[in-house]
Amino acid sequence: MQTVEVAIKPVVKITLKPDTEVLDEVVVTGYGNFKKSSFTGAASSITTEKLQDVPSLSVQDKLAGSVAGVQITSTSGQPGAVESVRIRGMGSINAGNDPLYVIDGVPVMTGDASEFTYSQSGNSLLSTINSNDIESMTVIKDAAAASLYGSRAANGVIVITTKKGASGKLKLNVRADWGFSNKAIDYRPILNGEDRRDILYMGLKNYALNSGKDETYAVNYADNNIDKYAAKPWSGYTDWEDVLFRNGSHQNYEVNAQGGNERTKFYTSFGYTKQEGITLQSGYERITGRANMSHKA
């Protein structure tokens, strides 16, 4: 507020000028935007700056470790697979516990994309969203969210706001990243063909010894019968761990542009993502495109 002294006149013309100030963090809810200082509910927000620091291609993974009380569990190792999200634990032992997602004010269905297509991959519907197109995410944890969406918000609400145009000069961003993945832990040794042959050989030998035969007879018995149960392959033994597993990799490319003036603003983006899992026949490929424009008449 500014105080201005003026001379006494019969007519005083007063014109208000706009003043831009830095406000508190804005909390985006399902029923409006609030300053964090005036919002009485339980909510946590993640801005673009924090989202860019998370090296993940998944929308849900952007929340991992960023919001208190949110637990994210991967149901499989398939890239793009459905992930379990719990806000403040489980609310029911027999009903669904997934939160409601609201994208730009519109509630969306989540879950397995194969329920709506002929795909058998089990990919999440949220995996179709380019995570780099997200401006902010707000997690509403209390019962206040249910006032608008009813029982659908019983497990909490995750409000996703996507990027929009901004006034000013044209901004063009190009981003590319690559990475690789491997098994987080080494599993117990895998039994190969040669190990199996040795185990069966010892079994045949012990069978003869338990029947009262001597050591020489037991060895000859095992030598003469082992090929019936585990013959040596002519091409050699197969390393099944090498056949089933590999080093996973991902590549992600994105181009976006935004700009406009005080009346017309636009934002457009194009992205390509390809991710290969650590097991054969597991992978995920996505091409996204998005454009929006706003105009004040």
PDB file of N, CA and C in Angstrom, residues 184-232:
ATOM      1  N   ALA A 184      19.385 -54.285  -9.104  1.00  0.00           N
ATOM      2  CA  ALA A 184      19.831 -53.574  -7.906  1.00  0.00           C
ATOM      3  C   ALA A 184      20.633 -54.486  -6.987  1.00  0.00           C
ATOM      4  N   ILE A 185      20.288 -55.761  -6.938  1.00  0.00           N
ATOM      5  CA  ILE A 185      20.998 -56.728  -6.095  1.00  0.00           C
ATOM      6  C   ILE A 185      21.279 -57.969  -6.918  1.00  0.00           C
ATOM      7  N   ASP A 186      22.303 -58.703  -6.526  1.00  0.00           N
ATOM      8  CA  ASP A 186      22.616 -59.973  -7.178  1.00  0.00           C
ATOM      9  C   ASP A 186      21.804 -61.085  -6.525  1.00  0.00           C
ATOM     10  N   TYR A 187      21.055 -61.796  -7.345  1.00  0.00           N
ATOM     11  CA  TYR A 187      20.263 -62.894  -6.820  1.00  0.00           C
ATOM     12  C   TYR A 187      21.166 -64.091  -6.515  1.00  0.00           C
ATOM     13  N   ARG A 188      20.582 -65.084  -5.875  1.00  0.00           N
ATOM     14  CA  ARG A 188      21.330 -66.301  -5.606  1.00  0.00           C
ATOM     15  C   ARG A 188      21.783 -66.931  -6.921  1.00  0.00           C
ATOM     16  N   PRO A 189      22.887 -67.662  -6.921  1.00  0.00           N
ATOM     17  CA  PRO A 189      23.393 -68.234  -8.179  1.00  0.00           C
ATOM     18  C   PRO A 189      22.339 -69.095  -8.875  1.00  0.00           C
ATOM     19  N   ILE A 190      22.279 -68.956 -10.173  1.00  0.00           N
ATOM     20  CA  ILE A 190      21.309 -69.706 -10.968  1.00  0.00           C
ATOM     21  C   ILE A 190      21.904 -71.050 -11.352  1.00  0.00           C
ATOM     22  N   LEU A 191      21.120 -72.115 -11.196  1.00  0.00           N
ATOM     23  CA  LEU A 191      21.561 -73.460 -11.544  1.00  0.00           C
ATOM     24  C   LEU A 191      21.650 -73.589 -13.056  1.00  0.00           C
ATOM     25  N   ASN A 192      22.834 -73.918 -13.550  1.00  0.00           N
ATOM     26  CA  ASN A 192      22.980 -74.122 -14.984  1.00  0.00           C
ATOM     27  C   ASN A 192      22.963 -75.611 -15.309  1.00  0.00           C
ATOM     28  N   GLY A 193      23.111 -75.934 -16.585  1.00  0.00           N
ATOM     29  CA  GLY A 193      23.027 -77.328 -17.001  1.00  0.00           C
ATOM     30  C   GLY A 193      24.121 -78.200 -16.423  1.00  0.00           C
ATOM     31  N   GLU A 194      25.322 -77.651 -16.326  1.00  0.00           N
ATOM     32  CA  GLU A 194      26.429 -78.430 -15.781  1.00  0.00           C
ATOM     33  C   GLU A 194      26.233 -78.707 -14.299  1.00  0.00           C
ATOM     34  N   ASP A 195      25.730 -77.713 -13.562  1.00  0.00           N
ATOM     35  CA  ASP A 195      25.449 -77.918 -12.138  1.00  0.00           C
ATOM     36  C   ASP A 195      24.364 -78.971 -11.946  1.00  0.00           C
ATOM     37  N   ARG A 196      23.361 -78.939 -12.793  1.00  0.00           N
ATOM     38  CA  ARG A 196      22.283 -79.933 -12.698  1.00  0.00           C
ATOM     39  C   ARG A 196      22.824 -81.341 -12.944  1.00  0.00           C
ATOM     40  N   ARG A 197      23.716 -81.476 -13.924  1.00  0.00           N
ATOM     41  CA  ARG A 197      24.298 -82.792 -14.207  1.00  0.00           C
ATOM     42  C   ARG A 197      25.101 -83.295 -13.015  1.00  0.00           C
ATOM     43  N   ASP A 198      25.850 -82.411 -12.353  1.00  0.00           N
ATOM     44  CA  ASP A 198      26.633 -82.815 -11.187  1.00  0.00           C
ATOM     45  C   ASP A 198      25.732 -83.274 -10.048  1.00  0.00           C
ATOM     46  N   ILE A 199      24.612 -82.568  -9.844  1.00  0.00           N
ATOM     47  CA  ILE A 199      23.699 -82.943  -8.761  1.00  0.00           C
ATOM     48  C   ILE A 199      23.073 -84.302  -9.038  1.00  0.00           C
ATOM     49  N   LEU A 200      22.637 -84.536 -10.271  1.00  0.00           N
ATOM     50  CA  LEU A 200      22.050 -85.830 -10.617  1.00  0.00           C
ATOM     51  C   LEU A 200      23.088 -86.952 -10.534  1.00  0.00           C
ATOM     52  N   TYR A 201      24.319 -86.644 -10.893  1.00  0.00           N
ATOM     53  CA  TYR A 201      25.391 -87.642 -10.799  1.00  0.00           C
ATOM     54  C   TYR A 201      25.588 -88.065  -9.341  1.00  0.00           C
ATOM     55  N   MET A 202      25.626 -87.083  -8.435  1.00  0.00           N
ATOM     56  CA  MET A 202      25.768 -87.409  -7.020  1.00  0.00           C
ATOM     57  C   MET A 202      24.572 -88.198  -6.514  1.00  0.00           C
ATOM     58  N   GLY A 203      23.376 -87.898  -7.046  1.00  0.00           N
ATOM     59  CA  GLY A 203      22.199 -88.652  -6.650  1.00  0.00           C
ATOM     60  C   GLY A 203      22.266 -90.110  -7.071  1.00  0.00           C
ATOM     61  N   LEU A 204      22.721 -90.368  -8.289  1.00  0.00           N
ATOM     62  CA  LEU A 204      22.859 -91.752  -8.755  1.00  0.00           C
ATOM     63  C   LEU A 204      23.920 -92.506  -7.949  1.00  0.00           C
ATOM     64  N   LYS A 205      25.017 -91.819  -7.653  1.00  0.00           N
ATOM     65  CA  LYS A 205      26.077 -92.455  -6.871  1.00  0.00           C
ATOM     66  C   LYS A 205      25.597 -92.784  -5.458  1.00  0.00           C
ATOM     67  N   ASN A 206      24.906 -91.849  -4.826  1.00  0.00           N
ATOM     68  CA  ASN A 206      24.399 -92.089  -3.474  1.00  0.00           C
ATOM     69  C   ASN A 206      23.328 -93.174  -3.464  1.00  0.00           C
ATOM     70  N   TYR A 207      22.559 -93.265  -4.542  1.00  0.00           N
ATOM     71  CA  TYR A 207      21.545 -94.322  -4.634  1.00  0.00           C
ATOM     72  C   TYR A 207      22.201 -95.700  -4.583  1.00  0.00           C
ATOM     73  N   ALA A 208      23.318 -95.827  -5.320  1.00  0.00           N
ATOM     74  CA  ALA A 208      24.026 -97.114  -5.312  1.00  0.00           C
ATOM     75  C   ALA A 208      24.660 -97.392  -3.952  1.00  0.00           C
ATOM     76  N   LEU A 209      25.244 -96.375  -3.325  1.00  0.00           N
ATOM     77  CA  LEU A 209      25.859 -96.569  -2.015  1.00  0.00           C
ATOM     78  C   LEU A 209      24.825 -96.932  -0.961  1.00  0.00           C
ATOM     79  N   ASN A 210      23.660 -96.303  -1.020  1.00  0.00           N
ATOM     80  CA  ASN A 210      22.610 -96.612  -0.051  1.00  0.00           C
ATOM     81  C   ASN A 210      22.042 -98.013  -0.247  1.00  0.00           C
ATOM     82  N   SER A 211      22.262 -98.583  -1.427  1.00  0.00           N
ATOM     83  CA  SER A 211      21.795 -99.955  -1.691  1.00  0.00           C
ATOM     84  C   SER A 211      22.802-100.999  -1.224  1.00  0.00           C
ATOM     85  N   GLY A 212      23.901-100.564  -0.609  1.00  0.00           N
ATOM     86  CA  GLY A 212      24.897-101.491  -0.089  1.00  0.00           C
ATOM     87  C   GLY A 212      26.039-101.766  -1.026  1.00  0.00           C
ATOM     88  N   LYS A 213      26.147-101.049  -2.120  1.00  0.00           N
ATOM     89  CA  LYS A 213      27.229-101.265  -3.068  1.00  0.00           C
ATOM     90  C   LYS A 213      28.476-100.516  -2.601  1.00  0.00           C
ATOM     91  N   ASP A 214      29.629-100.937  -3.137  1.00  0.00           N
ATOM     92  CA  ASP A 214      30.875-100.274  -2.766  1.00  0.00           C
ATOM     93  C   ASP A 214      31.098 -99.035  -3.634  1.00  0.00           C
ATOM     94  N   GLU A 215      32.185 -98.303  -3.338  1.00  0.00           N
ATOM     95  CA  GLU A 215      32.466 -97.038  -4.013  1.00  0.00           C
ATOM     96  C   GLU A 215      32.710 -97.238  -5.502  1.00  0.00           C
ATOM     97  N   THR A 216      33.443 -98.286  -5.866  1.00  0.00           N
ATOM     98  CA  THR A 216      33.754 -98.517  -7.281  1.00  0.00           C
ATOM     99  C   THR A 216      32.488 -98.802  -8.078  1.00  0.00           C
ATOM    100  N   TYR A 217      31.622 -99.618  -7.516  1.00  0.00           N
ATOM    101  CA  TYR A 217      30.375 -99.939  -8.211  1.00  0.00           C
ATOM    102  C   TYR A 217      29.500 -98.689  -8.333  1.00  0.00           C
ATOM    103  N   ALA A 218      29.455 -97.868  -7.285  1.00  0.00           N
ATOM    104  CA  ALA A 218      28.616 -96.671  -7.304  1.00  0.00           C
ATOM    105  C   ALA A 218      29.083 -95.688  -8.372  1.00  0.00           C
ATOM    106  N   VAL A 219      30.410 -95.541  -8.522  1.00  0.00           N
ATOM    107  CA  VAL A 219      30.935 -94.633  -9.544  1.00  0.00           C
ATOM    108  C   VAL A 219      30.604 -95.149 -10.933  1.00  0.00           C
ATOM    109  N   ASN A 220      30.789 -96.447 -11.165  1.00  0.00           N
ATOM    110  CA  ASN A 220      30.468 -97.019 -12.475  1.00  0.00           C
ATOM    111  C   ASN A 220      28.975 -96.917 -12.775  1.00  0.00           C
ATOM    112  N   TYR A 221      28.154 -97.106 -11.754  1.00  0.00           N
ATOM    113  CA  TYR A 221      26.702 -97.011 -11.941  1.00  0.00           C
ATOM    114  C   TYR A 221      26.301 -95.592 -12.349  1.00  0.00           C
ATOM    115  N   ALA A 222      26.891 -94.601 -11.691  1.00  0.00           N
ATOM    116  CA  ALA A 222      26.576 -93.212 -12.029  1.00  0.00           C
ATOM    117  C   ALA A 222      27.087 -92.852 -13.419  1.00  0.00           C
ATOM    118  N   ASP A 223      28.295 -93.345 -13.780  1.00  0.00           N
ATOM    119  CA  ASP A 223      28.843 -93.042 -15.108  1.00  0.00           C
ATOM    120  C   ASP A 223      27.991 -93.640 -16.217  1.00  0.00           C
ATOM    121  N   ASN A 224      27.440 -94.807 -15.988  1.00  0.00           N
ATOM    122  CA  ASN A 224      26.677 -95.500 -17.027  1.00  0.00           C
ATOM    123  C   ASN A 224      25.251 -94.974 -17.173  1.00  0.00           C
ATOM    124  N   ASN A 225      24.728 -94.275 -16.176  1.00  0.00           N
ATOM    125  CA  ASN A 225      23.323 -93.866 -16.209  1.00  0.00           C
ATOM    126  C   ASN A 225      23.105 -92.353 -16.257  1.00  0.00           C
ATOM    127  N   ILE A 226      24.146 -91.571 -16.078  1.00  0.00           N
ATOM    128  CA  ILE A 226      23.951 -90.127 -16.008  1.00  0.00           C
ATOM    129  C   ILE A 226      23.410 -89.551 -17.304  1.00  0.00           C
ATOM    130  N   ASP A 227      23.819 -90.091 -18.453  1.00  0.00           N
ATOM    131  CA  ASP A 227      23.356 -89.543 -19.732  1.00  0.00           C
ATOM    132  C   ASP A 227      21.866 -89.768 -19.956  1.00  0.00           C
ATOM    133  N   LYS A 228      21.268 -90.714 -19.217  1.00  0.00           N
ATOM    134  CA  LYS A 228      19.828 -90.928 -19.343  1.00  0.00           C
ATOM    135  C   LYS A 228      19.039 -89.752 -18.751  1.00  0.00           C
ATOM    136  N   TYR A 229      19.618 -89.083 -17.775  1.00  0.00           N
ATOM    137  CA  TYR A 229      18.917 -88.022 -17.062  1.00  0.00           C
ATOM    138  C   TYR A 229      19.425 -86.620 -17.426  1.00  0.00           C
ATOM    139  N   ALA A 230      20.709 -86.508 -17.752  1.00  0.00           N
ATOM    140  CA  ALA A 230      21.274 -85.186 -18.059  1.00  0.00           C
ATOM    141  C   ALA A 230      22.421 -85.344 -19.043  1.00  0.00           C
ATOM    142  N   ALA A 231      22.072 -85.577 -20.287  1.00  0.00           N
ATOM    143  CA  ALA A 231      23.099 -85.742 -21.313  1.00  0.00           C
ATOM    144  C   ALA A 231      23.762 -84.399 -21.612  1.00  0.00           C
ATOM    145  N   LYS A 232      25.044 -84.445 -21.959  1.00  0.00           N
ATOM    146  CA  LYS A 232      25.753 -83.225 -22.313  1.00  0.00           C
ATOM    147  C   LYS A 232      25.300 -82.740 -23.688  1.00  0.00           C
TER     148      LYS A 232
END
